[in-house]
Coordinates of C-alpha atoms in Angstrom, one line a residue:
Chain A
M1 CA 15.2 13.1 17.9
G2 CA 13.7 10.1 19.7
L3 CA 16.9 8.3 20.7
S4 CA 16.2 5.2 22.8
L5 CA 18.5 2.9 24.6
L6 CA 17.6 -0.7 25.6
F7 CA 20.1 -2.8 27.4
C8 CA 20.0 -6.5 26.6
Q9 CA 19.4 -8.6 29.6
C10 CA 22.6 -10.6 29.0
G11 CA 24.6 -7.4 29.6
A12 CA 25.9 -7.2 26.0
E13 CA 26.4 -4.0 24.0
P14 CA 23.3 -1.9 24.1
R15 CA 21.3 -2.0 20.8
T16 CA 20.4 1.6 20.0
L17 CA 17.6 2.5 17.7
L18 CA 19.5 5.4 16.0
S19 CA 23.1 6.4 15.8
N20 CA 23.7 9.5 17.9
V21 CA 25.1 11.8 15.2
P22 CA 24.1 15.4 14.4
V23 CA 22.2 16.2 11.2
E24 CA 25.0 17.6 9.0
T25 CA 23.1 18.4 5.9
T26 CA 20.2 20.8 5.3
F27 CA 18.4 21.0 2.1
R28 CA 16.4 24.2 1.5
P29 CA 14.6 23.2 -1.7
L30 CA 12.5 26.3 -2.2
Q31 CA 15.6 28.5 -1.9
Q32 CA 18.3 26.5 -3.6
C33 CA 16.3 24.9 -6.4
E34 CA 15.6 26.8 -9.5
I35 CA 12.2 26.3 -11.2
V36 CA 12.7 24.8 -14.6
Q37 CA 10.3 24.3 -17.5
D38 CA 12.8 22.5 -19.8
I39 CA 14.9 19.8 -18.2
A40 CA 17.0 19.0 -21.3
P41 CA 20.0 21.1 -20.2
Y42 CA 20.3 19.0 -17.0
I43 CA 20.1 15.5 -18.5
D44 CA 23.3 13.7 -19.3
T45 CA 22.1 10.3 -20.4
I46 CA 18.9 8.3 -20.6
E47 CA 18.8 4.5 -20.9
I48 CA 15.8 2.4 -21.3
V49 CA 15.6 -1.2 -19.9
Q50 CA 12.7 -3.1 -21.4
L51 CA 11.4 -5.7 -18.9
E52 CA 10.7 -9.0 -20.5
A53 CA 6.9 -9.6 -20.9
T54 CA 5.9 -13.2 -20.9
P55 CA 2.9 -14.8 -19.3
E56 CA 5.2 -15.6 -16.4
S57 CA 6.6 -12.1 -16.1
M58 CA 3.7 -9.8 -16.7
L59 CA 3.8 -6.9 -14.2
G60 CA 0.8 -5.3 -12.5
E61 CA 1.2 -2.0 -10.8
V62 CA 4.7 -1.6 -9.3
N63 CA 4.8 -0.4 -5.7
K64 CA 8.5 -0.5 -5.1
L65 CA 11.7 -0.9 -7.0
L66 CA 14.9 -2.3 -5.4
L67 CA 18.4 -2.7 -7.0
R68 CA 20.5 -5.7 -6.2
P69 CA 24.3 -5.0 -5.9
D70 CA 24.7 -6.5 -9.4
G71 CA 22.2 -4.0 -10.9
A72 CA 19.3 -6.5 -11.2
F73 CA 15.8 -5.3 -10.3
V74 CA 13.6 -6.5 -7.6
L75 CA 10.0 -5.2 -8.0
L76 CA 7.1 -5.3 -5.6
T77 CA 3.9 -5.5 -7.5
H78 CA 0.2 -6.3 -6.8
S79 CA 0.8 -9.9 -8.0
G80 CA 4.0 -10.5 -6.1
I81 CA 7.7 -9.9 -6.1
M82 CA 9.4 -10.2 -9.5
I83 CA 13.1 -10.3 -10.2
F84 CA 14.6 -9.1 -13.5
D85 CA 18.3 -9.0 -14.4
A86 CA 20.0 -5.7 -15.2
Q87 CA 19.2 -6.1 -18.9
G88 CA 15.5 -6.7 -18.1
K89 CA 15.4 -10.5 -18.5
F90 CA 13.0 -12.2 -16.1
Q91 CA 14.8 -14.3 -13.5
A92 CA 12.3 -15.4 -10.9
R93 CA 9.3 -14.7 -8.8
A94 CA 9.7 -14.6 -5.0
G95 CA 6.8 -16.3 -3.3
R96 CA 3.3 -16.0 -4.5
I97 CA -0.1 -15.0 -3.3
G98 CA -1.6 -17.7 -1.1
H99 CA -1.8 -19.2 2.4
G100 CA 1.0 -21.7 2.3
P101 CA 4.6 -21.4 3.5
G102 CA 6.4 -18.6 1.8
E103 CA 3.1 -17.2 0.4
Y104 CA 1.3 -14.0 1.3
I105 CA -2.0 -12.4 0.9
K106 CA -0.7 -8.8 0.7
L107 CA 2.8 -7.3 1.0
N108 CA 3.3 -3.8 2.4
D109 CA 7.0 -3.3 1.7
I110 CA 10.2 -5.1 0.7
C111 CA 13.9 -4.4 1.3
L112 CA 17.2 -6.2 0.7
T113 CA 19.4 -7.4 3.6
T114 CA 22.6 -5.3 4.1
N115 CA 24.6 -7.8 2.1
G116 CA 22.1 -7.7 -0.8
Q117 CA 21.6 -11.5 -0.7
Y118 CA 18.1 -11.8 0.6
I119 CA 14.8 -10.1 0.2
L120 CA 12.8 -9.2 3.3
A121 CA 9.1 -8.9 2.6
L122 CA 6.8 -7.3 5.1
S123 CA 3.3 -8.7 4.9
A124 CA 0.1 -6.9 5.9
F125 CA 0.0 -9.1 9.0
N126 CA 3.5 -8.1 10.1
Q127 CA 5.2 -11.3 9.1
I128 CA 8.6 -11.0 7.5
L129 CA 9.2 -13.4 4.7
Q130 CA 12.7 -14.0 3.6
Y131 CA 13.7 -15.0 0.0
R132 CA 16.9 -15.4 -1.8
A133 CA 17.5 -12.3 -3.9
D134 CA 19.1 -14.2 -6.8
N135 CA 16.4 -16.8 -7.5
G136 CA 13.5 -15.9 -5.3
A137 CA 13.7 -19.2 -3.2
Y138 CA 11.8 -19.0 0.1
V139 CA 14.0 -19.2 3.1
K140 CA 12.0 -18.6 6.2
T141 CA 9.3 -16.5 7.9
I142 CA 10.1 -14.3 10.9
V143 CA 7.3 -13.4 13.2
P144 CA 8.2 -10.2 15.2
S145 CA 7.8 -10.4 18.9
P146 CA 6.1 -9.0 20.9
K147 CA 3.0 -9.0 18.6
L148 CA 1.9 -5.7 17.2
E149 CA -1.7 -4.6 17.2
Y150 CA -1.3 -2.5 14.1
S151 CA 0.0 -3.0 10.6
C152 CA 3.5 -1.7 9.7
D153 CA 4.2 0.4 6.6
G154 CA 7.9 0.0 5.9
I155 CA 10.8 -2.3 6.4
A156 CA 14.6 -1.8 6.3
P157 CA 17.5 -4.0 7.0
G158 CA 19.1 -3.5 10.4
P159 CA 22.5 -4.3 12.0
E160 CA 23.5 -7.9 12.6
D161 CA 21.0 -9.4 10.2
G162 CA 18.1 -7.7 12.0
F163 CA 15.6 -5.3 10.6
Y164 CA 13.6 -2.2 11.3
L165 CA 9.8 -1.8 11.0
Y166 CA 8.1 1.5 10.6
A167 CA 4.5 2.4 11.3
G168 CA 3.4 6.0 10.9
N169 CA 0.1 5.7 12.8
P170 CA -1.2 3.4 15.5
A171 CA -4.3 1.3 14.9
N172 CA -6.5 4.2 16.2
A173 CA -5.0 7.1 14.2
D174 CA -7.1 9.6 16.1
D175 CA -5.3 8.8 19.4
F176 CA -2.6 11.4 20.1
E177 CA -2.8 10.9 23.9
T178 CA -1.1 7.6 24.0
P179 CA 2.6 7.8 23.1
F180 CA 3.4 5.9 19.9
D181 CA 6.8 5.0 18.7
C182 CA 7.0 4.8 14.9
L183 CA 10.3 3.0 14.5
L184 CA 11.1 -0.5 15.9
R185 CA 14.3 -2.4 15.7
Y186 CA 14.4 -6.2 15.8
D187 CA 17.2 -8.8 15.9
S188 CA 17.6 -11.6 13.3
E189 CA 15.1 -13.8 15.2
G190 CA 12.4 -11.1 15.3
E191 CA 12.8 -10.1 18.9
R192 CA 12.4 -6.4 19.4
V193 CA 15.5 -4.8 20.8
S194 CA 14.6 -1.1 20.8
Q195 CA 12.1 1.5 19.6
G196 CA 11.6 5.2 19.3
L197 CA 10.8 8.1 17.0
P198 CA 7.6 9.2 18.7
R199 CA 4.7 10.1 16.4
K200 CA 4.1 13.9 16.1
D201 CA 1.2 14.0 13.8
F202 CA -1.0 11.9 11.5
G203 CA 0.6 11.0 8.2
L204 CA -0.3 9.3 5.0
Q205 CA 2.0 6.3 4.8
V206 CA 3.4 6.3 1.3
A207 CA 7.0 5.4 0.5
A208 CA 8.0 5.6 4.1
I209 CA 11.4 3.9 3.4
T210 CA 13.2 4.0 0.1
Q211 CA 16.3 2.2 -1.1
S212 CA 19.1 4.5 -2.2
A213 CA 22.7 4.2 -3.6
G214 CA 24.7 1.4 -2.1
N215 CA 21.7 -0.4 -0.7
S216 CA 21.3 2.2 1.9
Y217 CA 17.8 3.1 3.1
I218 CA 16.3 6.4 3.7
L219 CA 13.4 6.9 6.2
R220 CA 11.5 10.0 5.0
P221 CA 10.7 12.8 7.5
Q222 CA 7.6 11.8 9.4
E223 CA 4.8 14.4 9.6
G224 CA 5.5 17.0 12.1
D225 CA 9.3 16.7 11.6
D226 CA 11.8 17.6 8.9
I227 CA 14.6 15.1 9.5
A228 CA 15.3 12.2 7.2
Y229 CA 17.3 9.2 8.4
K230 CA 19.6 7.0 6.5
T231 CA 21.2 3.6 7.2
D232 CA 25.0 3.5 7.6
A233 CA 27.3 0.7 6.4
E234 CA 26.2 -1.5 9.3
G235 CA 22.6 -0.9 8.6
Q236 CA 21.9 1.4 11.6
F237 CA 19.6 4.4 11.0
A238 CA 21.2 7.8 11.7
P239 CA 19.9 11.3 11.2
W240 CA 21.0 12.2 7.7
A241 CA 19.4 15.4 6.4
R242 CA 17.0 18.1 7.2
I243 CA 14.5 19.1 4.5
D244 CA 13.7 22.7 5.3
F245 CA 10.8 24.4 3.4
G246 CA 11.2 27.4 5.6
D247 CA 8.1 29.4 6.4
K248 CA 6.3 27.4 3.7
A249 CA 6.7 24.1 5.6
I250 CA 3.5 22.8 7.1
P251 CA 3.4 23.5 10.8
S252 CA 4.1 20.6 13.1
G253 CA 1.0 19.0 14.5
Y254 CA -1.2 20.5 11.7
V255 CA -3.7 17.6 11.5
K256 CA -3.5 16.8 15.2
N257 CA -4.4 20.4 16.1
L258 CA -7.5 20.3 13.9
G259 CA -9.0 17.8 16.3
G260 CA -11.6 15.2 15.6
S261 CA -11.1 12.3 13.2
V262 CA -7.8 12.6 11.2
W263 CA -9.4 11.1 8.1
T264 CA -11.9 14.0 7.8
H265 CA -8.9 16.4 7.6
L266 CA -7.0 14.6 4.9
Q267 CA -8.1 17.0 2.1
D268 CA -7.4 20.0 4.3
F269 CA -3.9 18.6 5.0
L270 CA -3.1 17.8 1.4
R271 CA -4.5 21.1 0.0
A272 CA -3.0 23.3 2.7
D273 CA -1.0 26.3 1.5
Y274 CA 2.2 24.7 2.6
Y275 CA 4.7 22.1 1.4
K276 CA 4.4 18.7 3.0
M277 CA 5.0 15.0 2.7
P278 CA 8.5 14.7 1.1
L279 CA 8.4 11.3 -0.6
Y280 CA 10.5 9.0 -2.8
L281 CA 13.8 10.2 -1.3
E282 CA 16.5 8.9 -3.6
Q283 CA 20.2 9.8 -3.6
T284 CA 23.1 9.1 -6.0
A285 CA 26.7 10.2 -5.4
Y286 CA 26.0 13.7 -6.7
A287 CA 22.3 14.5 -6.4
F288 CA 19.3 14.0 -4.1
Y289 CA 15.7 13.7 -5.5
F290 CA 12.4 13.8 -3.8
T291 CA 8.8 14.9 -4.4
A292 CA 6.5 16.9 -2.1
A293 CA 2.9 18.0 -2.0
G294 CA 2.6 21.7 -2.3
P295 CA -0.4 24.0 -2.0
E296 CA -3.6 22.5 -3.5
A297 CA -1.9 19.1 -3.3
Q298 CA 0.1 19.9 -6.4
T299 CA 3.1 17.4 -6.8
H300 CA 6.5 19.2 -6.9
E301 CA 9.7 17.4 -7.8
F302 CA 13.1 18.5 -6.5
L303 CA 16.6 17.6 -7.5
C304 CA 19.3 19.0 -5.2
F305 CA 23.0 18.7 -6.3
T306 CA 24.8 17.5 -3.2
G307 CA 27.8 19.5 -2.1
T308 CA 26.4 22.6 -3.7
E309 CA 23.6 25.0 -2.8
K310 CA 22.1 24.4 -6.2
G311 CA 19.3 22.4 -7.6
I312 CA 16.2 22.4 -9.8
R313 CA 12.6 21.8 -9.3
W314 CA 9.5 21.4 -11.4
T315 CA 5.8 20.7 -11.3
K316 CA 3.0 20.0 -13.7
T317 CA -0.1 21.9 -14.8
A318 CA -2.1 18.9 -16.0
V319 CA -5.0 18.2 -13.7
S320 CA -4.6 14.5 -13.9
A321 CA -1.8 12.5 -15.6
T322 CA -0.1 9.4 -14.5
P323 CA 3.0 10.6 -12.7
F324 CA 6.5 9.5 -13.7
I325 CA 8.4 9.3 -10.4
I326 CA 11.9 8.3 -9.7
R327 CA 11.8 5.1 -7.5
G328 CA 15.4 4.0 -7.1
A329 CA 19.1 5.1 -7.3
D330 CA 22.6 3.8 -7.3
D331 CA 25.8 5.9 -7.3
E332 CA 25.4 7.0 -10.9
W333 CA 21.8 6.6 -12.0
F334 CA 18.3 7.4 -10.9
Y335 CA 15.6 4.8 -11.9
G336 CA 12.0 5.2 -12.7
L337 CA 9.2 3.1 -14.3
Y338 CA 7.2 4.5 -17.2
D339 CA 3.7 3.1 -16.7
D340 CA 1.4 5.4 -18.6
P341 CA -0.6 3.9 -21.5
K342 CA -1.9 7.3 -22.7
S343 CA -0.7 9.0 -25.9
Y344 CA -0.4 12.8 -25.5
N345 CA -1.0 15.3 -28.2
A346 CA 1.2 18.4 -28.5
G347 CA -1.1 20.6 -26.4
E348 CA -1.3 18.0 -23.6
L349 CA 2.5 17.5 -23.6
T350 CA 3.0 21.1 -22.5
T351 CA 1.1 20.5 -19.3
L352 CA 3.2 17.6 -18.3
P353 CA 6.1 17.8 -15.8
P354 CA 9.3 18.6 -17.7
L355 CA 11.0 15.2 -17.0
K356 CA 8.0 13.2 -18.3
R357 CA 7.7 15.5 -21.3
Y358 CA 11.3 15.0 -22.1
L359 CA 11.0 11.3 -22.0
I360 CA 8.0 11.3 -24.4
E361 CA 9.2 14.0 -26.7
R362 CA 12.9 13.5 -26.9
I363 CA 13.3 9.8 -26.1
G364 CA 10.0 8.7 -27.7
L365 CA 9.1 6.7 -24.7
K366 CA 5.8 4.9 -24.7
L367 CA 4.2 1.9 -23.1
A368 CA 3.9 -1.1 -25.4
E369 CA 0.3 -2.4 -25.5
D370 CA 1.1 -5.9 -24.3
G371 CA 4.4 -5.1 -22.7
N372 CA 5.7 -4.4 -19.2
P373 CA 6.5 -0.8 -18.1
P374 CA 10.1 -0.1 -19.1
I375 CA 12.6 1.0 -16.5
V376 CA 14.1 4.4 -17.3
K377 CA 17.7 5.2 -16.1
I378 CA 18.5 8.9 -15.8
R379 CA 21.9 10.4 -15.3
F380 CA 21.8 14.1 -14.7
K381 CA 24.7 16.4 -15.4
T382 CA 26.8 17.0 -12.4
E383 CA 27.5 20.6 -13.2
K384 CA 25.1 23.2 -14.6
Chain B
M1 CA -39.8 -12.0 75.1
T2 CA -38.2 -9.0 76.7
R3 CA -38.5 -5.6 75.2
K4 CA -34.8 -5.6 74.3
R5 CA -35.0 -8.9 72.6
W6 CA -38.1 -7.7 70.5
L7 CA -36.0 -4.6 69.6
A8 CA -33.1 -6.7 68.5
V9 CA -35.2 -9.1 66.4
S10 CA -37.1 -6.2 64.8
V11 CA -33.8 -4.4 63.9
G12 CA -32.5 -7.7 62.5
L13 CA -35.6 -8.2 60.4
I14 CA -35.3 -4.6 59.0
I15 CA -31.7 -5.1 58.2
W16 CA -32.4 -8.4 56.6
L17 CA -35.2 -7.0 54.5
A18 CA -33.1 -4.0 53.5
V19 CA -30.2 -6.2 52.4
T20 CA -32.5 -8.5 50.5
D21 CA -34.1 -5.5 48.7
I22 CA -30.6 -4.2 47.8
V23 CA -29.5 -7.6 46.5
L24 CA -32.8 -7.9 44.5
W25 CA -32.4 -4.4 43.1
V26 CA -28.8 -5.1 42.0
R27 CA -29.9 -8.4 40.4
L28 CA -32.7 -6.7 38.6
S29 CA -30.4 -3.9 37.3
Q30 CA -28.0 -6.5 36.1
S31 CA -30.7 -8.4 34.3
R32 CA -32.0 -5.2 32.7
A33 CA -28.4 -4.4 31.5
I34 CA -28.0 -7.9 30.2
N35 CA -31.4 -7.8 28.5
A36 CA -30.6 -4.4 27.0
Q37 CA -27.3 -5.8 25.7
W38 CA -29.1 -8.8 24.2
L39 CA -31.6 -6.5 22.6
S40 CA -28.9 -4.4 21.2
D41 CA -27.1 -7.4 19.8
L42 CA -30.2 -8.8 18.3
Q43 CA -31.0 -5.5 16.7
E44 CA -27.5 -5.4 15.3
L45 CA -27.8 -9.0 14.0
G46 CA -31.1 -8.0 12.5
S47 CA -29.7 -5.0 10.8
Q48 CA -26.8 -7.1 9.6
A49 CA -29.1 -9.7 8.2
Y50 CA -31.1 -6.9 6.5
T51 CA -28.0 -5.6 4.8
Y52 CA -26.9 -9.1 3.8
E53 CA -30.4 -9.6 2.4
T54 CA -30.2 -6.3 0.5
Y55 CA -26.8 -7.3 -0.9
I56 CA -28.0 -10.7 -2.0
V57 CA -31.1 -9.2 -3.6
K58 CA -28.9 -6.7 -5.3
S59 CA -26.7 -9.5 -6.7
F60 CA -29.7 -11.5 -7.9
R61 CA -30.9 -8.5 -9.9
Y62 CA -28.3 -9.8 -12.4
A63 CA -29.6 -13.4 -12.3
G64 CA -31.1 -14.7 -15.5
L65 CA -28.3 -13.7 -17.8
P66 CA -28.0 -16.7 -20.2
A67 CA -24.6 -18.4 -20.2
R68 CA -24.8 -18.5 -24.0
T69 CA -24.4 -14.7 -24.1
I70 CA -21.2 -14.9 -22.1
Y71 CA -19.8 -17.8 -24.1
D72 CA -20.4 -15.9 -27.3
A73 CA -18.5 -12.9 -26.0
L74 CA -15.5 -15.1 -24.9
S75 CA -15.4 -17.8 -27.5
P76 CA -13.2 -15.7 -29.9
Q77 CA -10.6 -15.7 -27.1
D78 CA -11.1 -19.3 -26.0
E79 CA -13.3 -21.7 -28.1
T80 CA -13.1 -24.3 -25.3
I81 CA -15.0 -22.2 -22.8
A82 CA -18.4 -23.8 -23.4
R83 CA -16.9 -27.3 -22.8
K84 CA -15.5 -26.5 -19.4
D85 CA -17.3 -27.8 -16.3
S86 CA -17.3 -24.5 -14.5
V87 CA -15.9 -21.0 -15.2
L88 CA -15.9 -17.7 -13.4
V89 CA -16.3 -14.5 -15.5
I90 CA -15.6 -11.0 -14.2
L91 CA -17.5 -8.2 -15.8
L92 CA -15.6 -4.9 -15.5
P93 CA -17.7 -1.8 -16.4
Q94 CA -15.8 1.2 -17.6
E95 CA -16.5 3.2 -14.4
T96 CA -14.9 0.6 -12.3
C97 CA -12.5 1.7 -9.5
G98 CA -9.0 0.4 -10.3
A99 CA -8.2 -0.2 -6.7
C100 CA -11.4 -2.3 -6.3
A101 CA -10.5 -4.4 -9.3
N102 CA -7.0 -4.9 -8.1
A103 CA -8.2 -6.0 -4.7
L104 CA -10.5 -8.5 -6.3
F105 CA -7.7 -9.9 -8.4
E106 CA -5.6 -10.4 -5.4
R107 CA -8.4 -12.2 -3.6
L108 CA -9.1 -14.4 -6.5
D109 CA -5.4 -15.3 -6.6
A110 CA -5.4 -16.0 -2.9
E111 CA -8.4 -18.3 -3.3
N112 CA -6.5 -20.5 -5.7
Y113 CA -9.3 -20.6 -8.2
P114 CA -7.8 -22.2 -11.4
G115 CA -6.5 -19.3 -13.5
N116 CA -7.4 -21.0 -16.8
D117 CA -11.1 -21.0 -15.7
L118 CA -11.1 -17.2 -14.9
Y119 CA -12.2 -14.8 -17.7
L120 CA -12.5 -11.1 -17.9
I121 CA -15.0 -9.1 -19.9
A122 CA -14.2 -5.4 -19.9
E123 CA -16.6 -2.8 -21.2
R124 CA -13.7 -0.7 -22.5
P125 CA -10.0 -1.6 -23.0
H126 CA -8.1 -0.8 -19.8
S127 CA -4.5 -1.6 -20.5
V128 CA -3.3 -1.3 -16.9
L129 CA -6.0 -3.5 -15.4
E130 CA -5.6 -6.0 -18.2
R131 CA -1.9 -6.2 -17.4
E132 CA -2.7 -6.7 -13.7
W133 CA -5.1 -9.5 -14.7
R134 CA -2.4 -11.2 -16.9
A135 CA 0.2 -10.7 -14.1
H136 CA -1.9 -12.9 -11.9
G137 CA -1.9 -15.6 -14.6
F138 CA -5.6 -15.5 -15.2
G139 CA -7.4 -16.5 -18.4
P140 CA -8.5 -14.7 -21.5
I141 CA -9.9 -11.2 -21.8
A142 CA -12.7 -9.9 -24.0
T143 CA -13.1 -6.1 -24.4
G144 CA -15.4 -3.8 -26.3
T145 CA -18.5 -5.8 -25.3
S146 CA -20.6 -2.8 -24.6
D147 CA -23.9 -4.6 -25.6
I148 CA -23.6 -6.9 -22.5
F149 CA -23.1 -3.9 -20.2
E150 CA -25.9 -1.9 -21.7
H151 CA -28.3 -4.7 -20.8
L152 CA -26.9 -5.0 -17.3
D153 CA -26.6 -1.3 -16.2
L154 CA -23.8 -2.0 -13.7
H155 CA -22.5 1.6 -13.4
S156 CA -19.2 1.0 -11.5
E157 CA -20.0 -2.3 -9.9
I158 CA -17.9 -5.4 -10.7
L159 CA -20.1 -8.4 -11.4
L160 CA -18.9 -12.0 -11.0
L161 CA -20.7 -14.7 -12.9
K162 CA -20.3 -18.4 -12.2
I163 CA -21.3 -20.6 -15.1
S164 CA -21.4 -24.3 -15.1
K165 CA -22.0 -26.7 -18.0
Q166 CA -25.1 -28.1 -16.3
T167 CA -27.0 -24.8 -15.9
P168 CA -27.9 -22.4 -18.7
I169 CA -28.1 -19.4 -16.4
A170 CA -25.1 -17.6 -14.8
Q171 CA -25.0 -17.3 -11.0
P172 CA -24.2 -13.7 -10.1
M173 CA -22.4 -12.0 -7.3
I174 CA -21.8 -8.3 -7.0
C175 CA -18.2 -7.5 -5.8
E176 CA -18.4 -5.1 -2.9
P177 CA -15.5 -4.8 -0.4
A178 CA -17.8 -5.1 2.6
Y179 CA -19.0 -8.5 1.4
M180 CA -15.8 -10.1 0.2
R181 CA -16.2 -12.7 2.9
F182 CA -18.8 -14.3 0.7
L183 CA -16.4 -14.7 -2.2
S184 CA -14.9 -18.0 -1.0
V185 CA -18.3 -19.5 -0.5
F186 CA -19.4 -18.3 -4.0
L187 CA -16.3 -19.6 -5.7
H188 CA -16.2 -23.0 -4.1
S189 CA -19.8 -23.9 -3.7

């Protein structure tokens, strides 16, 4: 499990990387989830939040969606961090692209602090920029120490106002000889206090850390492992759930064992006749959602009803269509962004994933020509 | 001199010659290694210069496009364009890679080029990229201008054109990720 203890020189309480608790939950999505073609029987309510579209608040592609404790939305886009209230009214931009204080060239990830009052933004140069979550005002920049020679992929809040950084691969992704710890924990000043979770295989770093209900954060299973980690009330990561694809799970070390450059094996990995890369892990009080790449790199979506051995799953037959993916959750709702400008005819609709088809056919969802992508709130039925 | 003394001197001479030869051989080897490295570096520089030259020549294939053609395409969106001292126009062919366009938009934003003086001409409407463009606060967009692109034959390459009031011909630069280091010079020169 990669537990790591580091004792602070002043002799204070040791700052552990991960809580030492057993994995209590195992999801067996291929066994417990029923394949569905029609998702209507499972939908309780859909609500649409139109995000205000003004010259100030136009959104580019959205890379991450966070929920503030009051339900407001914090979005990471190509053009920066944008804040909208729960009704979709634009509130503020946090920082901007540039070279000055509080500015950034490129952001890799964002999270909220455990109290939900601040945004922590991870830049491509591993600087952490802090902004107020209510009005986007710049607070400070934290430079992690010691310096890292590679770029990190994800950030999550840590205990005592600290933070975690996650990097799936070292700078030389082909190097499996040198031990590499993927998860690093820092204090509030940016000093590293512990590290662990050794790399087991090469992985594509997409949606490594997602925000879930109650501003908790889920670290998806790294390649070569099947355990997801989740932050507790203090912000410490603990083993949370195992995602078990059984004998259809991609073997641990699959890419590593192919040898040579990992990038040449990317297609082999994605198209392999296994299930791999569980992504976009989101949990409400009653259900757990995620996607995974199946054989031939087909995207499969899973919804497991927690506390039961039941769930549903679906996929698509369309060769290419902009996916609709759930990107956030609170106790009650799952949240996604509908960002597909295409109009589908009746024949094309049948090839879409059931959830997206439902949104287009039953809800009439479409992207306005000069508008922002709307946020879609989904509440599934708790019993089916 | 006694026989023993002759022997000692001779041995000493032989040892001195041997050591000198060894030192000379080591220095020669080092020089060869240094020269080989210099040669390799020079060859690399030469190769780099050649690729830069190739890239610059490629960009200048698109020189000669009259500024008037660009003004005519954009004046319905902004009738003041012809009166501006300097504008930058991005030409986006329909085969453009979205990620490449996004990366360019982010670089332009980071370079602090005045947003009002940035224009986009897209061969076909592309709502997502157009929204990205507007999200950065850049200037007007013209679409459906296929006659410009037919003349240019860009395929998937993004073309930047810098036009100033003083010169009737647009200065071109092909946008390629490997040569983005030139963007700052191109924008601010």
